[in-house]
Amino acid sequence: MTRTRTVLALLVLGALTFGTGSPTWVTTTVATALEPEVAVAAAGTSAAPGVGAGALVLLAAGIACALTGRVARYVALVVAAAAGVLVVVSTLAVVADPTPAATAAASASSGVTDLTSPVVLTAWPWAAVATGVLAVVVAVWGTVAARGWAATSGRHERAGAPAAGGQAAPGTQPAAGAGTTEPDAGPHPGPDDEPDGEIDPHDAWDALSRGDDPTGR
């Protein structure tokens, strides 16, 4: 699994976990002094607070995987796996016994804790379990594949460090005496090719101004 796919998977699973925790998970009824039957409903984030916390952690872990280095990346993936476990455990606790969540919702909405009908579970808790399991799978898979991911940036590398293949980094000059050779300027002049003497540039210019040949030929 590539780094981009891992990051996207964690972000999507975090959003989906929020989506599964927002709808109603449990329903029941209570009787009050004014009405004999009052409907009570509890959303997933209230019935299982660990679902909302796990969703936030998954989103944060996805962002961390995209921006951090190698060590922090592994930490983020381990935390993402723990968030997936938290979502699954919190959800299964409600599935195993939804009565406490229904009673808390009844108390918050009507002030009555005596339920007058059985507590009914919707399908959303099972969707939350699925997202939690997928989060664990993605985190474990990403941890195995993370060793082949590229570094986030090379801006912290030492300036002037030689690039691959022994080439110097762009914009740097080789050090003096570091094995460099002077380019061949062509055949060297022989003894007969040497000028008899140096010509002063000012005298040559004056001679040209007068129309004379500065070389004396």
mmCIF file of C-alpha atoms in Angstrom:
data_model
loop_
_atom_site.group_PDB
_atom_site.id
_atom_site.type_symbol
_atom_site.label_atom_id
_atom_site.label_comp_id
_atom_site.label_asym_id
_atom_site.label_seq_id
_atom_site.Cartn_x
_atom_site.Cartn_y
_atom_site.Cartn_z
ATOM 1 C CA MET A 1 0.000 0.000 0.000
ATOM 2 C CA THR A 2 1.373 3.368 -0.972
ATOM 3 C CA ARG A 3 1.611 6.302 1.363
ATOM 4 C CA THR A 4 -1.056 8.280 -0.469
ATOM 5 C CA ARG A 5 -3.531 5.416 -0.318
ATOM 6 C CA THR A 6 -2.874 4.901 3.384
ATOM 7 C CA VAL A 7 -3.442 8.573 4.145
ATOM 8 C CA LEU A 8 -6.636 8.690 2.090
ATOM 9 C CA ALA A 9 -7.904 5.455 3.656
ATOM 10 C CA LEU A 10 -7.390 6.774 7.196
ATOM 11 C CA LEU A 11 -9.090 10.072 6.382
ATOM 12 C CA VAL A 12 -12.038 8.335 4.726
ATOM 13 C CA LEU A 13 -12.404 5.860 7.593
ATOM 14 C CA GLY A 14 -12.305 8.706 10.113
ATOM 15 C CA ALA A 15 -15.102 10.485 8.254
ATOM 16 C CA LEU A 16 -17.095 7.262 7.915
ATOM 17 C CA THR A 17 -16.728 6.563 11.617
ATOM 18 C CA PHE A 18 -18.199 9.973 12.343
ATOM 19 C CA GLY A 19 -20.962 9.150 9.871
ATOM 20 C CA THR A 20 -21.831 5.871 11.583
ATOM 21 C CA GLY A 21 -21.825 7.475 15.017
ATOM 22 C CA SER A 22 -24.142 10.361 14.175
ATOM 23 C CA PRO A 23 -27.429 8.450 13.484
ATOM 24 C CA THR A 24 -29.632 6.748 16.082
ATOM 25 C CA TRP A 25 -28.263 3.523 17.556
ATOM 26 C CA VAL A 26 -30.860 2.594 20.186
ATOM 27 C CA THR A 27 -34.558 3.371 20.588
ATOM 28 C CA THR A 28 -37.040 2.764 23.389
ATOM 29 C CA THR A 29 -39.953 4.474 25.157
ATOM 30 C CA VAL A 30 -40.704 5.849 28.616
ATOM 31 C CA ALA A 31 -43.845 7.070 30.397
ATOM 32 C CA THR A 32 -44.067 10.526 31.936
ATOM 33 C CA ALA A 33 -46.692 12.289 34.021
ATOM 34 C CA LEU A 34 -47.978 14.071 30.927
ATOM 35 C CA GLU A 35 -47.661 11.363 28.285
ATOM 36 C CA PRO A 36 -47.974 7.593 28.666
ATOM 37 C CA GLU A 37 -45.459 6.910 25.913
ATOM 38 C CA VAL A 38 -42.493 9.060 24.946
ATOM 39 C CA ALA A 39 -40.032 7.900 22.296
ATOM 40 C CA VAL A 40 -36.388 7.894 23.298
ATOM 41 C CA ALA A 41 -33.455 7.664 20.880
ATOM 42 C CA ALA A 42 -29.714 7.678 21.452
ATOM 43 C CA ALA A 43 -27.143 8.504 18.788
ATOM 44 C CA GLY A 44 -23.985 6.492 18.455
ATOM 45 C CA THR A 45 -21.650 9.208 19.720
ATOM 46 C CA SER A 46 -23.728 9.459 22.935
ATOM 47 C CA ALA A 47 -24.218 5.727 23.347
ATOM 48 C CA ALA A 48 -20.521 4.992 22.658
ATOM 49 C CA PRO A 49 -18.328 8.092 23.178
ATOM 50 C CA GLY A 50 -15.298 6.085 22.091
ATOM 51 C CA VAL A 51 -16.614 6.118 18.524
ATOM 52 C CA GLY A 52 -16.372 9.890 18.205
ATOM 53 C CA ALA A 53 -12.945 9.930 19.864
ATOM 54 C CA GLY A 54 -11.705 7.176 17.574
ATOM 55 C CA ALA A 55 -12.910 9.058 14.501
ATOM 56 C CA LEU A 56 -10.962 12.159 15.537
ATOM 57 C CA VAL A 57 -7.831 10.101 16.137
ATOM 58 C CA LEU A 58 -8.110 8.461 12.708
ATOM 59 C CA LEU A 59 -8.330 11.840 11.005
ATOM 60 C CA ALA A 60 -5.346 13.149 12.960
ATOM 61 C CA ALA A 61 -3.334 10.006 12.195
ATOM 62 C CA GLY A 62 -4.027 10.373 8.476
ATOM 63 C CA ILE A 63 -2.775 13.962 8.503
ATOM 64 C CA ALA A 64 0.294 12.948 10.527
ATOM 65 C CA CYS A 65 1.174 10.213 8.029
ATOM 66 C CA ALA A 66 1.096 12.783 5.250
ATOM 67 C CA LEU A 67 3.301 15.384 6.954
ATOM 68 C CA THR A 68 5.696 13.667 9.349
ATOM 69 C CA GLY A 69 8.945 11.740 8.995
ATOM 70 C CA ARG A 70 9.653 8.050 9.279
ATOM 71 C CA VAL A 71 9.540 7.609 13.081
ATOM 72 C CA ALA A 72 6.482 9.800 13.646
ATOM 73 C CA ARG A 73 4.781 8.023 10.755
ATOM 74 C CA TYR A 74 5.070 4.670 12.528
ATOM 75 C CA VAL A 75 3.744 6.224 15.736
ATOM 76 C CA ALA A 76 0.752 7.653 13.855
ATOM 77 C CA LEU A 77 -0.060 4.263 12.338
ATOM 78 C CA VAL A 78 0.106 2.537 15.719
ATOM 79 C CA VAL A 79 -2.203 5.196 17.161
ATOM 80 C CA ALA A 80 -4.572 4.700 14.216
ATOM 81 C CA ALA A 81 -4.715 0.969 14.931
ATOM 82 C CA ALA A 82 -5.476 1.715 18.588
ATOM 83 C CA ALA A 83 -8.258 4.093 17.493
ATOM 84 C CA GLY A 84 -9.798 1.350 15.387
ATOM 85 C CA VAL A 85 -9.713 -1.009 18.365
ATOM 86 C CA LEU A 86 -11.350 1.687 20.517
ATOM 87 C CA VAL A 87 -14.182 2.077 18.017
ATOM 88 C CA VAL A 88 -14.805 -1.681 17.880
ATOM 89 C CA VAL A 89 -14.684 -2.199 21.653
ATOM 90 C CA SER A 90 -16.928 0.787 22.414
ATOM 91 C CA THR A 91 -19.477 -0.314 19.832
ATOM 92 C CA LEU A 92 -19.561 -3.948 20.917
ATOM 93 C CA ALA A 93 -20.135 -2.831 24.500
ATOM 94 C CA VAL A 94 -23.338 -1.103 23.379
ATOM 95 C CA VAL A 95 -24.360 -4.063 21.238
ATOM 96 C CA ALA A 96 -23.868 -6.442 24.158
ATOM 97 C CA ASP A 97 -25.968 -4.330 26.540
ATOM 98 C CA PRO A 98 -27.788 -1.322 25.039
ATOM 99 C CA THR A 99 -29.913 -0.708 28.126
ATOM 100 C CA PRO A 100 -27.480 1.677 29.885
ATOM 101 C CA ALA A 101 -27.258 3.849 26.777
ATOM 102 C CA ALA A 102 -31.071 3.902 26.414
ATOM 103 C CA THR A 103 -31.533 4.717 30.090
ATOM 104 C CA ALA A 104 -29.050 7.591 29.917
ATOM 105 C CA ALA A 105 -30.815 8.974 26.832
ATOM 106 C CA ALA A 106 -34.221 8.696 28.559
ATOM 107 C CA SER A 107 -32.926 10.501 31.619
ATOM 108 C CA ALA A 108 -31.431 13.284 29.511
ATOM 109 C CA SER A 109 -34.544 13.812 27.388
ATOM 110 C CA SER A 110 -37.423 13.303 29.865
ATOM 111 C CA GLY A 111 -35.946 12.906 33.321
ATOM 112 C CA VAL A 112 -37.362 9.356 33.560
ATOM 113 C CA THR A 113 -35.233 6.232 33.784
ATOM 114 C CA ASP A 114 -37.969 3.548 33.793
ATOM 115 C CA LEU A 115 -38.161 2.137 30.267
ATOM 116 C CA THR A 116 -41.588 0.982 29.132
ATOM 117 C CA SER A 117 -40.527 -0.967 26.020
ATOM 118 C CA PRO A 118 -37.607 -3.137 24.964
ATOM 119 C CA VAL A 119 -34.481 -1.411 23.699
ATOM 120 C CA VAL A 120 -34.064 -1.787 19.927
ATOM 121 C CA LEU A 121 -30.715 -1.596 18.141
ATOM 122 C CA THR A 122 -30.427 -0.154 14.654
ATOM 123 C CA ALA A 123 -27.936 -1.320 12.021
ATOM 124 C CA TRP A 124 -25.537 1.588 12.552
ATOM 125 C CA PRO A 125 -23.520 -0.032 15.362
ATOM 126 C CA TRP A 126 -22.523 -2.826 13.000
ATOM 127 C CA ALA A 127 -21.399 -0.253 10.446
ATOM 128 C CA ALA A 128 -19.238 1.332 13.143
ATOM 129 C CA VAL A 129 -17.699 -2.060 13.922
ATOM 130 C CA ALA A 130 -16.861 -2.463 10.231
ATOM 131 C CA THR A 131 -15.105 0.920 10.049
ATOM 132 C CA GLY A 132 -13.126 0.145 13.191
ATOM 133 C CA VAL A 133 -11.962 -3.203 11.839
ATOM 134 C CA LEU A 134 -10.997 -1.610 8.520
ATOM 135 C CA ALA A 135 -9.040 1.067 10.362
ATOM 136 C CA VAL A 136 -7.006 -1.603 12.156
ATOM 137 C CA VAL A 137 -6.355 -3.435 8.873
ATOM 138 C CA VAL A 138 -5.248 -0.242 7.081
ATOM 139 C CA ALA A 139 -2.992 0.788 9.978
ATOM 140 C CA VAL A 140 -1.290 -2.615 10.174
ATOM 141 C CA TRP A 141 -0.909 -2.818 6.411
ATOM 142 C CA GLY A 142 0.476 0.717 6.289
ATOM 143 C CA THR A 143 2.992 -0.099 9.039
ATOM 144 C CA VAL A 144 4.321 -3.016 6.993
ATOM 145 C CA ALA A 145 4.529 -0.940 3.803
ATOM 146 C CA ALA A 146 5.862 2.257 5.406
ATOM 147 C CA ARG A 147 9.487 1.164 5.146
ATOM 148 C CA GLY A 148 9.314 1.641 1.376
ATOM 149 C CA TRP A 149 7.721 5.088 1.484
ATOM 150 C CA ALA A 150 9.772 8.041 0.266
ATOM 151 C CA ALA A 151 10.895 10.786 2.607
ATOM 152 C CA THR A 152 8.651 13.822 2.964
ATOM 153 C CA SER A 153 11.271 16.349 1.802
ATOM 154 C CA GLY A 154 14.983 16.690 1.110
ATOM 155 C CA ARG A 155 15.275 20.289 2.283
ATOM 156 C CA HIS A 156 17.137 19.277 5.453
ATOM 157 C CA GLU A 157 20.003 17.605 3.585
ATOM 158 C CA ARG A 158 23.447 19.233 3.866
ATOM 159 C CA ALA A 159 24.039 21.845 1.210
ATOM 160 C CA GLY A 160 26.666 20.875 -1.321
ATOM 161 C CA ALA A 161 26.442 17.163 -0.532
ATOM 162 C CA PRO A 162 27.378 15.048 -3.536
ATOM 163 C CA ALA A 163 24.400 13.672 -5.393
ATOM 164 C CA ALA A 164 23.955 10.097 -6.558
ATOM 165 C CA GLY A 165 26.665 8.861 -8.898
ATOM 166 C CA GLY A 166 29.308 11.149 -7.334
ATOM 167 C CA GLN A 167 28.001 14.304 -9.008
ATOM 168 C CA ALA A 168 28.191 17.570 -7.071
ATOM 169 C CA ALA A 169 24.974 19.244 -6.043
ATOM 170 C CA PRO A 170 23.683 21.930 -8.424
ATOM 171 C CA GLY A 171 25.032 25.408 -7.755
ATOM 172 C CA THR A 172 28.245 24.251 -6.033
ATOM 173 C CA GLN A 173 31.831 24.633 -7.230
ATOM 174 C CA PRO A 174 34.490 21.940 -6.833
ATOM 175 C CA ALA A 175 37.127 22.664 -4.218
ATOM 176 C CA ALA A 176 40.519 23.862 -5.375
ATOM 177 C CA GLY A 177 42.995 21.048 -5.855
ATOM 178 C CA ALA A 178 40.263 18.384 -5.579
ATOM 179 C CA GLY A 179 41.471 16.409 -8.556
ATOM 180 C CA THR A 180 40.509 19.005 -11.157
ATOM 181 C CA THR A 181 42.586 19.438 -14.313
ATOM 182 C CA GLU A 182 43.118 22.516 -16.393
ATOM 183 C CA PRO A 183 41.626 22.351 -19.888
ATOM 184 C CA ASP A 184 44.105 21.980 -22.766
ATOM 185 C CA ALA A 185 44.488 25.356 -24.387
ATOM 186 C CA GLY A 186 45.935 23.878 -27.589
ATOM 187 C CA PRO A 187 49.521 23.593 -28.806
ATOM 188 C CA HIS A 188 52.062 25.692 -26.926
ATOM 189 C CA PRO A 189 53.963 28.278 -28.949
ATOM 190 C CA GLY A 190 57.526 27.390 -29.832
ATOM 191 C CA PRO A 191 60.565 29.579 -29.382
ATOM 192 C CA ASP A 192 60.143 31.094 -32.836
ATOM 193 C CA ASP A 193 56.554 32.078 -32.125
ATOM 194 C CA GLU A 194 57.304 34.256 -29.080
ATOM 195 C CA PRO A 195 56.876 38.037 -29.665
ATOM 196 C CA ASP A 196 59.976 40.181 -29.494
ATOM 197 C CA GLY A 197 58.460 42.327 -26.775
ATOM 198 C CA GLU A 198 55.306 43.410 -25.102
ATOM 199 C CA ILE A 199 53.256 46.219 -26.723
ATOM 200 C CA ASP A 200 51.796 48.755 -24.345
ATOM 201 C CA PRO A 201 48.015 48.991 -24.929
ATOM 202 C CA HIS A 202 48.055 52.793 -24.670
ATOM 203 C CA ASP A 203 50.865 53.117 -27.212
ATOM 204 C CA ALA A 204 49.068 50.714 -29.546
ATOM 205 C CA TRP A 205 45.890 52.766 -29.311
ATOM 206 C CA ASP A 206 47.779 56.011 -30.035
ATOM 207 C CA ALA A 207 49.465 54.406 -33.007
ATOM 208 C CA LEU A 208 46.145 53.220 -34.413
ATOM 209 C CA SER A 209 44.718 56.724 -33.931
ATOM 210 C CA ARG A 210 47.548 58.118 -36.049
ATOM 211 C CA GLY A 211 47.025 55.469 -38.681
ATOM 212 C CA ASP A 212 50.260 53.650 -37.892
ATOM 213 C CA ASP A 213 50.767 49.928 -37.428
ATOM 214 C CA PRO A 214 51.400 49.379 -33.682
ATOM 215 C CA THR A 215 53.427 46.239 -34.430
ATOM 216 C CA GLY A 216 55.925 48.201 -36.456
ATOM 217 C CA ARG A 217 55.487 45.946 -39.505
#
